[in-house]
Short mmCIF file of C-alpha atoms in Angstrom, two decimals:
data_model
loop_
_atom_site.label_atom_id
_atom_site.label_comp_id
_atom_site.label_asym_id
_atom_site.label_seq_id
_atom_site.Cartn_x
_atom_site.Cartn_y
_atom_site.Cartn_z
CA ILE A 1 -27.73 16.18 15.39
CA SER A 2 -30.84 18.14 15.58
CA SER A 3 -29.67 20.77 17.93
CA LYS A 4 -26.49 21.42 16.24
CA PRO A 5 -26.37 24.70 13.76
CA THR A 6 -26.31 23.51 9.97
CA ARG A 7 -22.73 25.26 9.39
CA GLN A 8 -21.34 23.06 12.32
CA ILE A 9 -22.55 19.72 10.86
CA LYS A 10 -21.47 20.71 7.60
CA GLN A 11 -17.77 21.48 8.94
CA GLU A 12 -17.74 18.33 11.15
CA MET A 13 -18.89 16.19 7.83
CA ILE A 14 -15.62 17.66 6.24
CA GLN A 15 -13.54 16.87 9.38
CA LEU A 16 -15.15 13.39 9.40
CA VAL A 17 -13.87 12.45 5.91
CA GLN A 18 -10.54 13.92 6.04
CA ASN A 19 -7.91 10.98 5.46
CA ARG A 20 -10.58 8.48 5.10
CA ASN A 21 -10.34 8.18 1.07
CA ALA A 22 -7.80 5.43 1.40
CA ASP A 23 -10.53 2.98 3.41
CA LYS A 24 -11.29 -0.02 1.88
CA GLN A 25 -15.12 0.05 0.14
CA GLY A 26 -16.82 -2.27 2.82
CA GLU A 27 -15.33 0.43 5.59
CA LYS A 28 -16.48 3.24 3.66
CA ALA A 29 -20.02 1.75 3.38
CA LYS A 30 -20.30 1.28 7.10
CA PHE A 31 -18.85 4.84 7.56
CA TYR A 32 -21.37 6.14 5.30
CA GLN A 33 -24.28 4.35 7.07
CA SER A 34 -23.25 4.97 10.61
CA THR A 35 -21.87 8.51 10.27
CA LEU A 36 -22.35 10.50 7.26
CA GLN A 37 -26.18 9.14 6.32
CA PRO A 38 -27.58 10.54 9.96
CA MET A 39 -25.91 13.87 8.96
CA ILE A 40 -27.01 14.42 5.64
CA GLU A 41 -30.92 12.83 6.49
CA GLU A 42 -30.60 16.13 8.66
CA LEU A 43 -29.50 18.60 6.46
CA LYS A 44 -31.98 17.49 4.07
CA ARG A 45 -34.68 17.78 6.39
CA ARG A 46 -33.70 21.20 7.12
CA ASN A 47 -33.35 22.15 3.59
CA LYS A 48 -36.36 20.52 2.12
CA SER A 49 -37.87 22.28 -0.71
CA ASP A 50 -41.17 22.06 -2.56
CA ARG A 51 -39.40 22.99 -5.63
CA PRO A 52 -38.96 20.63 -8.48
CA LYS A 53 -35.36 19.24 -8.87
CA SER A 54 -35.17 20.46 -12.12
CA ASP A 55 -35.20 23.94 -10.71
CA GLU A 56 -32.07 22.85 -9.00
CA TYR A 57 -30.39 21.26 -11.98
CA HIS A 58 -28.09 24.43 -12.67
CA LEU A 59 -26.69 24.06 -9.23
CA VAL A 60 -24.49 20.93 -9.93
CA GLN A 61 -23.09 22.17 -13.22
CA GLY A 62 -19.14 22.94 -13.48
CA THR A 63 -16.24 21.26 -12.00
CA TRP A 64 -16.06 19.72 -8.48
CA THR A 65 -13.21 18.26 -6.62
CA PRO A 66 -14.50 15.47 -4.25
CA ILE A 67 -13.42 15.43 -0.70
CA TRP A 68 -14.29 11.99 -0.09
CA SER A 69 -15.91 9.30 -2.59
CA ASN A 70 -17.37 5.85 -2.31
CA ILE A 71 -17.40 5.47 -6.00
CA PRO A 72 -15.66 1.87 -6.33
CA PHE A 73 -14.42 2.46 -10.04
CA GLN A 74 -11.84 4.96 -8.69
CA ASP A 75 -10.10 2.58 -6.37
CA SER A 76 -10.48 -0.22 -8.55
CA LEU A 77 -6.89 0.35 -9.73
CA PRO A 78 -3.90 0.99 -7.50
CA GLY A 79 -2.19 4.56 -7.94
CA ARG A 80 -4.74 6.80 -8.07
CA ILE A 81 -3.93 10.41 -7.49
CA ARG A 82 -6.84 11.65 -5.45
CA GLU A 83 -6.11 15.23 -5.73
CA GLU A 84 -6.34 14.62 -9.53
CA SER A 85 -9.68 13.20 -9.48
CA TYR A 86 -12.75 15.09 -10.53
CA GLN A 87 -16.45 15.06 -11.53
CA ILE A 88 -17.54 17.51 -14.18
CA PHE A 89 -21.03 18.46 -14.92
CA LYS A 90 -21.99 19.96 -18.07
CA ASN A 91 -25.15 21.56 -19.11
CA ASN A 92 -26.09 18.92 -21.80
CA GLY A 93 -27.20 16.51 -19.32
CA TYR A 94 -23.60 14.28 -18.91
CA TYR A 95 -21.28 14.28 -16.35
CA ALA A 96 -17.74 12.69 -16.06
CA ASN A 97 -15.94 11.04 -13.44
CA ILE A 98 -12.35 11.53 -14.11
CA ALA A 99 -9.31 10.10 -12.06
CA ARG A 100 -5.77 9.80 -12.81
CA TYR A 101 -3.51 6.98 -11.94
CA ALA A 102 0.09 7.05 -11.80
CA PHE A 103 0.98 3.45 -11.09
CA GLY A 104 4.83 4.04 -10.41
CA ARG A 105 4.78 6.97 -8.77
CA LYS A 106 6.16 5.89 -5.78
CA ILE A 107 9.14 3.91 -7.42
CA LYS A 108 12.36 5.54 -7.55
CA ILE A 109 14.61 4.96 -10.70
CA PRO A 110 18.27 5.81 -10.24
CA LEU A 111 19.00 7.74 -13.41
CA LEU A 112 22.43 10.08 -13.88
CA GLY A 113 23.34 9.54 -10.41
CA GLY A 114 20.25 10.98 -8.95
CA LEU A 115 16.71 9.39 -8.47
CA LEU A 116 13.73 9.96 -11.06
CA ALA A 117 10.06 9.09 -9.80
CA ALA A 118 8.49 6.94 -12.39
CA SER A 119 5.23 9.05 -12.55
CA PHE A 120 5.48 9.19 -16.23
CA LEU A 121 3.57 6.04 -16.32
CA ALA A 122 0.05 7.63 -15.88
CA LEU A 123 -3.25 6.77 -16.98
CA ASP A 124 -6.57 8.80 -16.90
CA ILE A 125 -9.74 7.16 -16.88
CA MET A 126 -13.05 8.70 -17.41
CA ILE A 127 -16.57 7.43 -17.07
CA VAL A 128 -19.30 9.32 -18.73
CA GLN A 129 -22.95 9.24 -17.15
CA LYS A 130 -25.97 10.91 -18.11
CA TYR A 131 -28.24 12.81 -15.50
CA GLY A 132 -31.25 14.75 -15.23
CA VAL A 133 -34.53 14.77 -13.38
CA ASP A 134 -37.09 11.90 -13.75
CA ASP A 135 -41.18 12.02 -14.33
CA ASN A 136 -41.24 12.06 -10.60
CA GLY A 137 -39.02 14.89 -9.78
CA LYS A 138 -36.16 12.71 -8.38
CA TRP A 139 -32.39 12.75 -9.91
CA ASP A 140 -31.90 10.14 -12.36
CA ILE A 141 -28.46 9.02 -12.83
CA GLN A 142 -27.85 6.48 -15.88
#
């Protein structure tokens, strides 16, 4: 890994996580530890900064669409629409994990001689958490 350019490591990470969101939590944990963690550690080593994390606080603010997640709550219910899952970081120290579920979206219902997807059975789940930088200069998520 150490001989690869940074851009290449990032692109490889993106390719490696493609189509892996449906993996079970245990598989995701093993994949993270064996494959992603060494790449992340190398990127952290290359981008080491003496700046306090509080200086980077503004960089995380905004809406993020995860390309891979090992957040267990998102997959605890069946039917999550992955392309409609987000993280929203506000400048008030709070962020939300939002996931949309359509439990019956794969079920077809005959109606008026055609088929109607039962996608109207949907639920949005949002978990709000507090984030910031602790007294030791490390990210603190509660």
